[in-house]
PDB file of C-alpha atoms in Angstrom:
ATOM      1  CA  MET A 373      21.586 -37.161 251.223  1.00 60.00           C
ATOM      2  CA  GLY A 374      25.135 -38.474 250.826  1.00 87.00           C
ATOM      3  CA  ILE A 375      27.646 -37.455 248.173  1.00 93.00           C
ATOM      4  CA  SER A 376      27.113 -39.549 245.040  1.00 94.00           C
ATOM      5  CA  ARG A 377      29.223 -39.874 241.895  1.00 94.00           C
ATOM      6  CA  ASP A 378      26.481 -41.204 239.617  1.00 94.00           C
ATOM      7  CA  SER A 379      25.210 -39.467 236.468  1.00 93.00           C
ATOM      8  CA  ARG A 380      21.529 -40.430 236.715  1.00 93.00           C
ATOM      9  CA  HIS A 381      20.671 -37.051 238.196  1.00 92.00           C
ATOM     10  CA  LYS A 382      22.182 -35.234 235.213  1.00 94.00           C
ATOM     11  CA  HIS A 383      20.357 -34.032 232.110  1.00 96.00           C
ATOM     12  CA  ARG A 384      20.718 -35.828 228.787  1.00 96.00           C
ATOM     13  CA  LYS A 385      23.051 -34.366 226.148  1.00 95.00           C
ATOM     14  CA  THR A 386      19.976 -33.017 224.391  1.00 96.00           C
ATOM     15  CA  GLY A 387      18.893 -31.239 227.581  1.00 96.00           C
ATOM     16  CA  GLY A 388      16.060 -33.565 228.572  1.00 96.00           C
ATOM     17  CA  ARG A 389      15.459 -34.859 232.104  1.00 95.00           C
ATOM     18  CA  ARG A 390      16.248 -38.494 232.913  1.00 94.00           C
ATOM     19  CA  ASN A 391      13.855 -40.791 234.725  1.00 95.00           C
ATOM     20  CA  ILE A 392      15.586 -42.097 237.851  1.00 93.00           C
ATOM     21  CA  HIS A 393      14.893 -45.836 237.864  1.00 93.00           C
ATOM     22  CA  GLN A 394      17.228 -46.943 240.658  1.00 93.00           C
ATOM     23  CA  LYS A 395      18.459 -45.776 244.041  1.00 93.00           C
ATOM     24  CA  LYS A 396      21.961 -44.623 244.936  1.00 94.00           C
ATOM     25  CA  ARG A 397      24.533 -47.412 245.179  1.00 94.00           C
ATOM     26  CA  LYS A 398      27.336 -47.807 247.715  1.00 93.00           C
ATOM     27  CA  TYR A 399      29.956 -48.102 244.937  1.00 94.00           C
ATOM     28  CA  GLU A 400      28.935 -44.649 243.627  1.00 94.00           C
ATOM     29  CA  MET A 401      29.631 -43.084 247.010  1.00 94.00           C
ATOM     30  CA  GLY A 402      31.815 -40.007 247.469  1.00 95.00           C
ATOM     31  CA  ARG A 403      33.234 -38.463 250.645  1.00 95.00           C
ATOM     32  CA  PRO A 404      33.685 -34.841 251.747  1.00 95.00           C
ATOM     33  CA  ALA A 405      37.004 -33.168 250.873  1.00 94.00           C
ATOM     34  CA  ALA A 406      39.721 -33.308 253.555  1.00 95.00           C
ATOM     35  CA  MET A 407      40.761 -29.637 253.128  1.00 94.00           C
ATOM     36  CA  THR A 408      44.073 -30.355 254.901  1.00 95.00           C
ATOM     37  CA  LYS A 409      45.282 -27.370 256.937  1.00 95.00           C
ATOM     38  CA  LEU A 410      48.754 -26.298 258.008  1.00 94.00           C
ATOM     39  CA  GLY A 411      49.266 -27.344 261.647  1.00 94.00           C
ATOM     40  CA  ALA A 412      50.401 -30.093 264.021  1.00 95.00           C
ATOM     41  CA  GLN A 413      50.038 -33.489 262.299  1.00 95.00           C
ATOM     42  CA  ARG A 414      46.586 -35.067 262.463  1.00 96.00           C
ATOM     43  CA  VAL A 415      45.854 -38.015 260.125  1.00 96.00           C
ATOM     44  CA  ARG A 416      42.792 -40.281 260.142  1.00 96.00           C
ATOM     45  CA  PRO A 417      42.583 -43.723 258.464  1.00 97.00           C
ATOM     46  CA  VAL A 418      39.557 -44.324 256.216  1.00 96.00           C
ATOM     47  CA  ARG A 419      38.462 -47.834 255.229  1.00 96.00           C
ATOM     48  CA  CYS A 420      37.591 -47.963 251.534  1.00 94.00           C
ATOM     49  CA  ARG A 421      36.112 -50.396 249.025  1.00 94.00           C
ATOM     50  CA  GLY A 422      37.927 -53.714 248.934  1.00 95.00           C
ATOM     51  CA  GLY A 423      39.341 -53.226 252.441  1.00 96.00           C
ATOM     52  CA  ASN A 424      41.873 -50.711 251.134  1.00 96.00           C
ATOM     53  CA  MET A 425      42.922 -47.808 253.322  1.00 96.00           C
ATOM     54  CA  LYS A 426      43.199 -44.112 252.615  1.00 96.00           C
ATOM     55  CA  TYR A 427      44.830 -41.715 255.020  1.00 97.00           C
ATOM     56  CA  ARG A 428      42.937 -38.494 255.430  1.00 96.00           C
ATOM     57  CA  ALA A 429      45.342 -35.774 256.576  1.00 96.00           C
ATOM     58  CA  LEU A 430      43.424 -33.089 258.468  1.00 96.00           C
ATOM     59  CA  ARG A 431      46.542 -31.142 259.474  1.00 96.00           C
ATOM     60  CA  LEU A 432      50.165 -31.436 258.389  1.00 96.00           C
ATOM     61  CA  ASP A 433      53.288 -29.432 259.138  1.00 95.00           C
ATOM     62  CA  SER A 434      56.108 -31.326 257.353  1.00 95.00           C
ATOM     63  CA  GLY A 435      56.906 -33.516 254.372  1.00 95.00           C
ATOM     64  CA  ASN A 436      59.660 -34.998 252.189  1.00 96.00           C
ATOM     65  CA  TYR A 437      60.851 -32.532 249.561  1.00 96.00           C
ATOM     66  CA  ALA A 438      63.150 -33.370 246.659  1.00 96.00           C
ATOM     67  CA  TRP A 439      65.762 -31.064 245.173  1.00 92.00           C
ATOM     68  CA  GLY A 440      65.665 -32.510 241.650  1.00 91.00           C
ATOM     69  CA  SER A 441      68.815 -30.998 240.111  1.00 89.00           C
ATOM     70  CA  GLU A 442      70.893 -32.037 243.156  1.00 87.00           C
ATOM     71  CA  ASN A 443      69.312 -35.493 243.467  1.00 91.00           C
ATOM     72  CA  CYS A 444      68.636 -34.908 247.175  1.00 91.00           C
ATOM     73  CA  ALA A 445      65.512 -35.226 249.323  1.00 95.00           C
ATOM     74  CA  LYS A 446      64.993 -34.138 252.931  1.00 94.00           C
ATOM     75  CA  LYS A 447      62.199 -34.129 255.479  1.00 96.00           C
ATOM     76  CA  VAL A 448      61.469 -30.455 256.124  1.00 96.00           C
ATOM     77  CA  ARG A 449      58.948 -28.194 257.866  1.00 96.00           C
ATOM     78  CA  ILE A 450      56.267 -26.466 255.801  1.00 96.00           C
ATOM     79  CA  LEU A 451      56.329 -22.831 256.881  1.00 95.00           C
ATOM     80  CA  ASP A 452      53.600 -21.165 254.833  1.00 95.00           C
ATOM     81  CA  VAL A 453      51.169 -21.477 251.909  1.00 95.00           C
ATOM     82  CA  VAL A 454      51.878 -18.768 249.325  1.00 95.00           C
ATOM     83  CA  TYR A 455      49.997 -19.614 246.109  1.00 95.00           C
ATOM     84  CA  ASN A 456      47.193 -21.794 244.795  1.00 95.00           C
ATOM     85  CA  ALA A 457      45.994 -21.675 241.206  1.00 94.00           C
ATOM     86  CA  THR A 458      42.420 -22.590 242.226  1.00 94.00           C
ATOM     87  CA  SER A 459      41.642 -19.802 244.666  1.00 94.00           C
ATOM     88  CA  ASN A 460      43.213 -17.211 246.961  1.00 93.00           C
ATOM     89  CA  GLU A 461      40.793 -18.412 249.637  1.00 95.00           C
ATOM     90  CA  LEU A 462      42.857 -21.622 249.899  1.00 95.00           C
ATOM     91  CA  VAL A 463      45.987 -19.508 250.503  1.00 95.00           C
ATOM     92  CA  ARG A 464      44.240 -17.425 253.178  1.00 95.00           C
ATOM     93  CA  THR A 465      43.048 -20.541 255.039  1.00 95.00           C
ATOM     94  CA  LYS A 466      46.468 -22.255 254.551  1.00 95.00           C
ATOM     95  CA  THR A 467      44.959 -25.309 252.859  1.00 96.00           C
ATOM     96  CA  LEU A 468      47.358 -27.990 251.556  1.00 96.00           C
ATOM     97  CA  LEU A 469      46.348 -29.567 248.241  1.00 95.00           C
ATOM     98  CA  LYS A 470      48.226 -31.118 245.327  1.00 96.00           C
ATOM     99  CA  ASN A 471      50.263 -28.481 243.444  1.00 95.00           C
ATOM    100  CA  THR A 472      49.893 -25.874 246.191  1.00 95.00           C
ATOM    101  CA  ILE A 473      52.981 -23.631 246.283  1.00 96.00           C
ATOM    102  CA  VAL A 474      54.442 -23.552 249.789  1.00 96.00           C
ATOM    103  CA  GLN A 475      57.486 -22.124 251.562  1.00 96.00           C
ATOM    104  CA  ILE A 476      59.661 -24.740 253.244  1.00 95.00           C
ATOM    105  CA  ASP A 477      62.558 -24.531 255.710  1.00 94.00           C
ATOM    106  CA  ALA A 478      65.896 -24.291 253.853  1.00 92.00           C
ATOM    107  CA  GLN A 479      68.087 -25.433 256.777  1.00 93.00           C
ATOM    108  CA  PRO A 480      68.306 -29.207 256.017  1.00 93.00           C
ATOM    109  CA  PHE A 481      69.259 -28.499 252.370  1.00 92.00           C
ATOM    110  CA  LYS A 482      71.742 -25.806 253.459  1.00 91.00           C
ATOM    111  CA  GLN A 483      73.497 -28.287 255.789  1.00 91.00           C
ATOM    112  CA  TRP A 484      73.577 -30.959 253.071  1.00 90.00           C
ATOM    113  CA  TYR A 485      75.043 -28.490 250.533  1.00 87.00           C
ATOM    114  CA  LEU A 486      77.710 -27.390 253.016  1.00 87.00           C
ATOM    115  CA  LYS A 487      78.731 -31.001 253.653  1.00 85.00           C
ATOM    116  CA  LYS A 488      78.878 -31.921 249.954  1.00 82.00           C
ATOM    117  CA  TYR A 489      80.394 -28.792 248.414  1.00 83.00           C
ATOM    118  CA  GLY A 490      81.874 -26.986 251.419  1.00 81.00           C
ATOM    119  CA  VAL A 491      79.841 -23.870 250.539  1.00 81.00           C
ATOM    120  CA  ASP A 492      77.595 -22.108 253.051  1.00 83.00           C
ATOM    121  CA  LEU A 493      74.600 -21.022 250.957  1.00 81.00           C
ATOM    122  CA  GLY A 494      73.028 -18.679 253.497  1.00 74.00           C
ATOM    123  CA  LYS A 495      76.212 -16.587 253.920  1.00 74.00           C
ATOM    124  CA  LYS A 496      75.817 -12.894 253.180  1.00 69.00           C
ATOM    125  CA  LYS A 497      78.365 -11.513 250.746  1.00 63.00           C
ATOM    126  CA  GLY A 498      80.201  -8.239 251.315  1.00 55.00           C
ATOM    127  CA  LYS A 499      80.703  -6.253 254.542  1.00 48.00           C
ATOM    128  CA  ALA A 500      78.198  -8.176 256.647  1.00 49.00           C
ATOM    129  CA  ALA A 501      80.064 -11.427 255.998  1.00 49.00           C
ATOM    130  CA  LYS A 502      83.410  -9.933 257.168  1.00 52.00           C
ATOM    131  CA  ASP A 503      81.963  -8.813 260.510  1.00 52.00           C
ATOM    132  CA  GLU A 504      80.781 -12.308 261.470  1.00 54.00           C
ATOM    133  CA  PRO A 505      83.421 -14.568 263.078  1.00 51.00           C
ATOM    134  CA  ALA A 506      83.987 -17.628 260.906  1.00 55.00           C
ATOM    135  CA  GLU A 507      83.721 -21.039 262.560  1.00 61.00           C
ATOM    136  CA  VAL A 508      86.302 -23.279 260.906  1.00 63.00           C
ATOM    137  CA  GLU A 509      85.511 -26.979 260.884  1.00 70.00           C
ATOM    138  CA  LYS A 510      88.546 -29.254 260.730  1.00 77.00           C
ATOM    139  CA  LYS A 511      88.679 -31.180 257.463  1.00 78.00           C
ATOM    140  CA  SER A 512      91.253 -33.516 256.025  1.00 78.00           C
ATOM    141  CA  ARG A 513      93.153 -32.425 252.909  1.00 74.00           C
ATOM    142  CA  HIS A 514      91.424 -35.180 250.953  1.00 74.00           C
ATOM    143  CA  VAL A 515      87.938 -33.888 251.882  1.00 77.00           C
ATOM    144  CA  ILE A 516      88.878 -30.269 251.048  1.00 79.00           C
ATOM    145  CA  PHE A 517      90.140 -31.237 247.584  1.00 64.00           C
ATOM    146  CA  LYS A 518      87.102 -33.435 246.966  1.00 72.00           C
ATOM    147  CA  GLN A 519      84.723 -30.580 247.852  1.00 76.00           C
ATOM    148  CA  LYS A 520      86.691 -28.106 245.694  1.00 75.00           C
ATOM    149  CA  TYR A 521      86.506 -30.497 242.739  1.00 60.00           C
ATOM    150  CA  ARG A 522      82.743 -30.938 243.199  1.00 68.00           C
ATOM    151  CA  GLU A 523      82.241 -27.184 243.448  1.00 71.00           C
ATOM    152  CA  SER A 524      84.220 -26.552 240.237  1.00 69.00           C
ATOM    153  CA  LYS A 525      81.713 -28.747 238.354  1.00 64.00           C
ATOM    154  CA  GLN A 526      78.729 -27.266 240.211  1.00 73.00           C
ATOM    155  CA  LYS A 527      76.480 -24.459 238.937  1.00 74.00           C
ATOM    156  CA  LEU A 528      73.692 -23.261 241.222  1.00 79.00           C
ATOM    157  CA  GLU A 529      70.713 -21.370 239.860  1.00 81.00           C
ATOM    158  CA  PRO A 530      70.723 -17.711 241.081  1.00 81.00           C
ATOM    159  CA  GLY A 531      66.996 -17.870 241.885  1.00 85.00           C
ATOM    160  CA  ILE A 532      67.551 -20.710 244.366  1.00 87.00           C
ATOM    161  CA  GLU A 533      70.721 -19.203 245.860  1.00 86.00           C
ATOM    162  CA  GLU A 534      68.778 -15.991 246.535  1.00 89.00           C
ATOM    163  CA  GLN A 535      66.100 -17.934 248.455  1.00 90.00           C
ATOM    164  CA  PHE A 536      68.682 -19.551 250.749  1.00 88.00           C
ATOM    165  CA  GLN A 537      69.526 -16.066 252.070  1.00 88.00           C
ATOM    166  CA  SER A 538      66.026 -15.780 253.562  1.00 89.00           C
ATOM    167  CA  GLY A 539      66.012 -19.383 254.844  1.00 90.00           C
ATOM    168  CA  ARG A 540      62.786 -20.192 252.960  1.00 93.00           C
ATOM    169  CA  ILE A 541      62.495 -22.048 249.646  1.00 94.00           C
ATOM    170  CA  LEU A 542      59.506 -22.215 247.303  1.00 95.00           C
ATOM    171  CA  ALA A 543      58.255 -25.747 246.691  1.00 96.00           C
ATOM    172  CA  ALA A 544      55.234 -27.481 245.158  1.00 96.00           C
ATOM    173  CA  ILE A 545      53.256 -30.285 246.801  1.00 96.00           C
ATOM    174  CA  SER A 546      53.062 -33.297 244.462  1.00 96.00           C
ATOM    175  CA  SER A 547      51.268 -35.789 246.739  1.00 96.00           C
ATOM    176  CA  ARG A 548      47.562 -35.705 247.629  1.00 96.00           C
ATOM    177  CA  PRO A 549      47.341 -35.009 251.377  1.00 95.00           C
ATOM    178  CA  GLY A 550      43.666 -36.019 251.613  1.00 95.00           C
ATOM    179  CA  GLN A 551      44.352 -39.438 250.046  1.00 95.00           C
ATOM    180  CA  SER A 552      47.859 -40.421 251.173  1.00 95.00           C
ATOM    181  CA  GLY A 553      48.091 -38.450 254.427  1.00 95.00           C
ATOM    182  CA  ARG A 554      51.368 -36.840 253.309  1.00 95.00           C
ATOM    183  CA  ALA A 555      52.415 -33.467 251.913  1.00 95.00           C
ATOM    184  CA  ASP A 556      55.493 -34.432 249.882  1.00 96.00           C
ATOM    185  CA  GLY A 557      56.795 -32.444 246.941  1.00 96.00           C
ATOM    186  CA  TYR A 558      59.718 -30.844 245.161  1.00 96.00           C
ATOM    187  CA  ILE A 559      61.680 -27.575 245.156  1.00 95.00           C
ATOM    188  CA  LEU A 560      60.766 -25.213 242.309  1.00 95.00           C
ATOM    189  CA  GLU A 561      63.539 -24.681 239.765  1.00 92.00           C
ATOM    190  CA  GLY A 562      64.114 -23.213 236.298  1.00 91.00           C
ATOM    191  CA  ASP A 563      61.134 -21.982 234.271  1.00 93.00           C
ATOM    192  CA  GLU A 564      58.664 -23.221 236.880  1.00 93.00           C
ATOM    193  CA  LEU A 565      60.326 -21.101 239.588  1.00 92.00           C
ATOM    194  CA  THR A 566      60.339 -18.039 237.285  1.00 93.00           C
ATOM    195  CA  PHE A 567      56.654 -18.592 236.483  1.00 94.00           C
ATOM    196  CA  TYR A 568      55.531 -18.775 240.132  1.00 93.00           C
ATOM    197  CA  LYS A 569      57.776 -15.885 241.210  1.00 92.00           C
ATOM    198  CA  ARG A 570      56.068 -13.737 238.574  1.00 92.00           C
ATOM    199  CA  LYS A 571      52.658 -14.866 239.847  1.00 92.00           C
ATOM    200  CA  LEU A 572      53.571 -13.970 243.444  1.00 91.00           C
ATOM    201  CA  GLU A 573      54.863 -10.533 242.459  1.00 90.00           C
ATOM    202  CA  LYS A 574      51.658  -9.899 240.518  1.00 87.00           C
ATOM    203  CA  LYS A 575      49.635 -10.941 243.572  1.00 83.00           C
ATOM    204  CA  LYS A 576      51.606  -8.528 245.823  1.00 81.00           C
ATOM    205  CA  LYS A 577      50.861  -5.564 243.533  1.00 79.00           C
ATOM    206  CA  THR A 578      47.080  -6.114 243.590  1.00 72.00           C
TER     207      THR A 578
END
């Protein structure tokens, strides 16, 4: 039997059984979950009611991620699945769903930040930074002053700056990969970042 979204098979509120007086209808149809996995892109079109199309992502490895506080979005690689509120099984199998917490590649955001503010976010501070030879890019005086002015007004959250050191940023998927065929989302910031960091630390201890 197919997947149906009707309520004829359910008990009454009082607990009694219902008499089924009609068959299943096409408009009550449901489909199996996509259970999108992390891997080389594989998307299938699905024709739906009214001739509309859904895009069933079976595997995805990248998406558009927004950095809200900086008003910047980049297409980046999804590196790993780290947390899912529903089940740890979905983390183990690297399943991409809405609101799954993933690690994304920090490089595109790092390059953008360097161009806008003239600050290399991944740079190690202290002795290690002195040992590395610095590559100086030629900039006009106007550009240097503009970047310095921007940086004076800029305040970066320590939690995000820390993540740039490792080259991986925590982000949440906000699209529905099984419906839209995309795994787009946003970088975690503020209280939300603190909340999920605490969850991940708790998970490590167990």
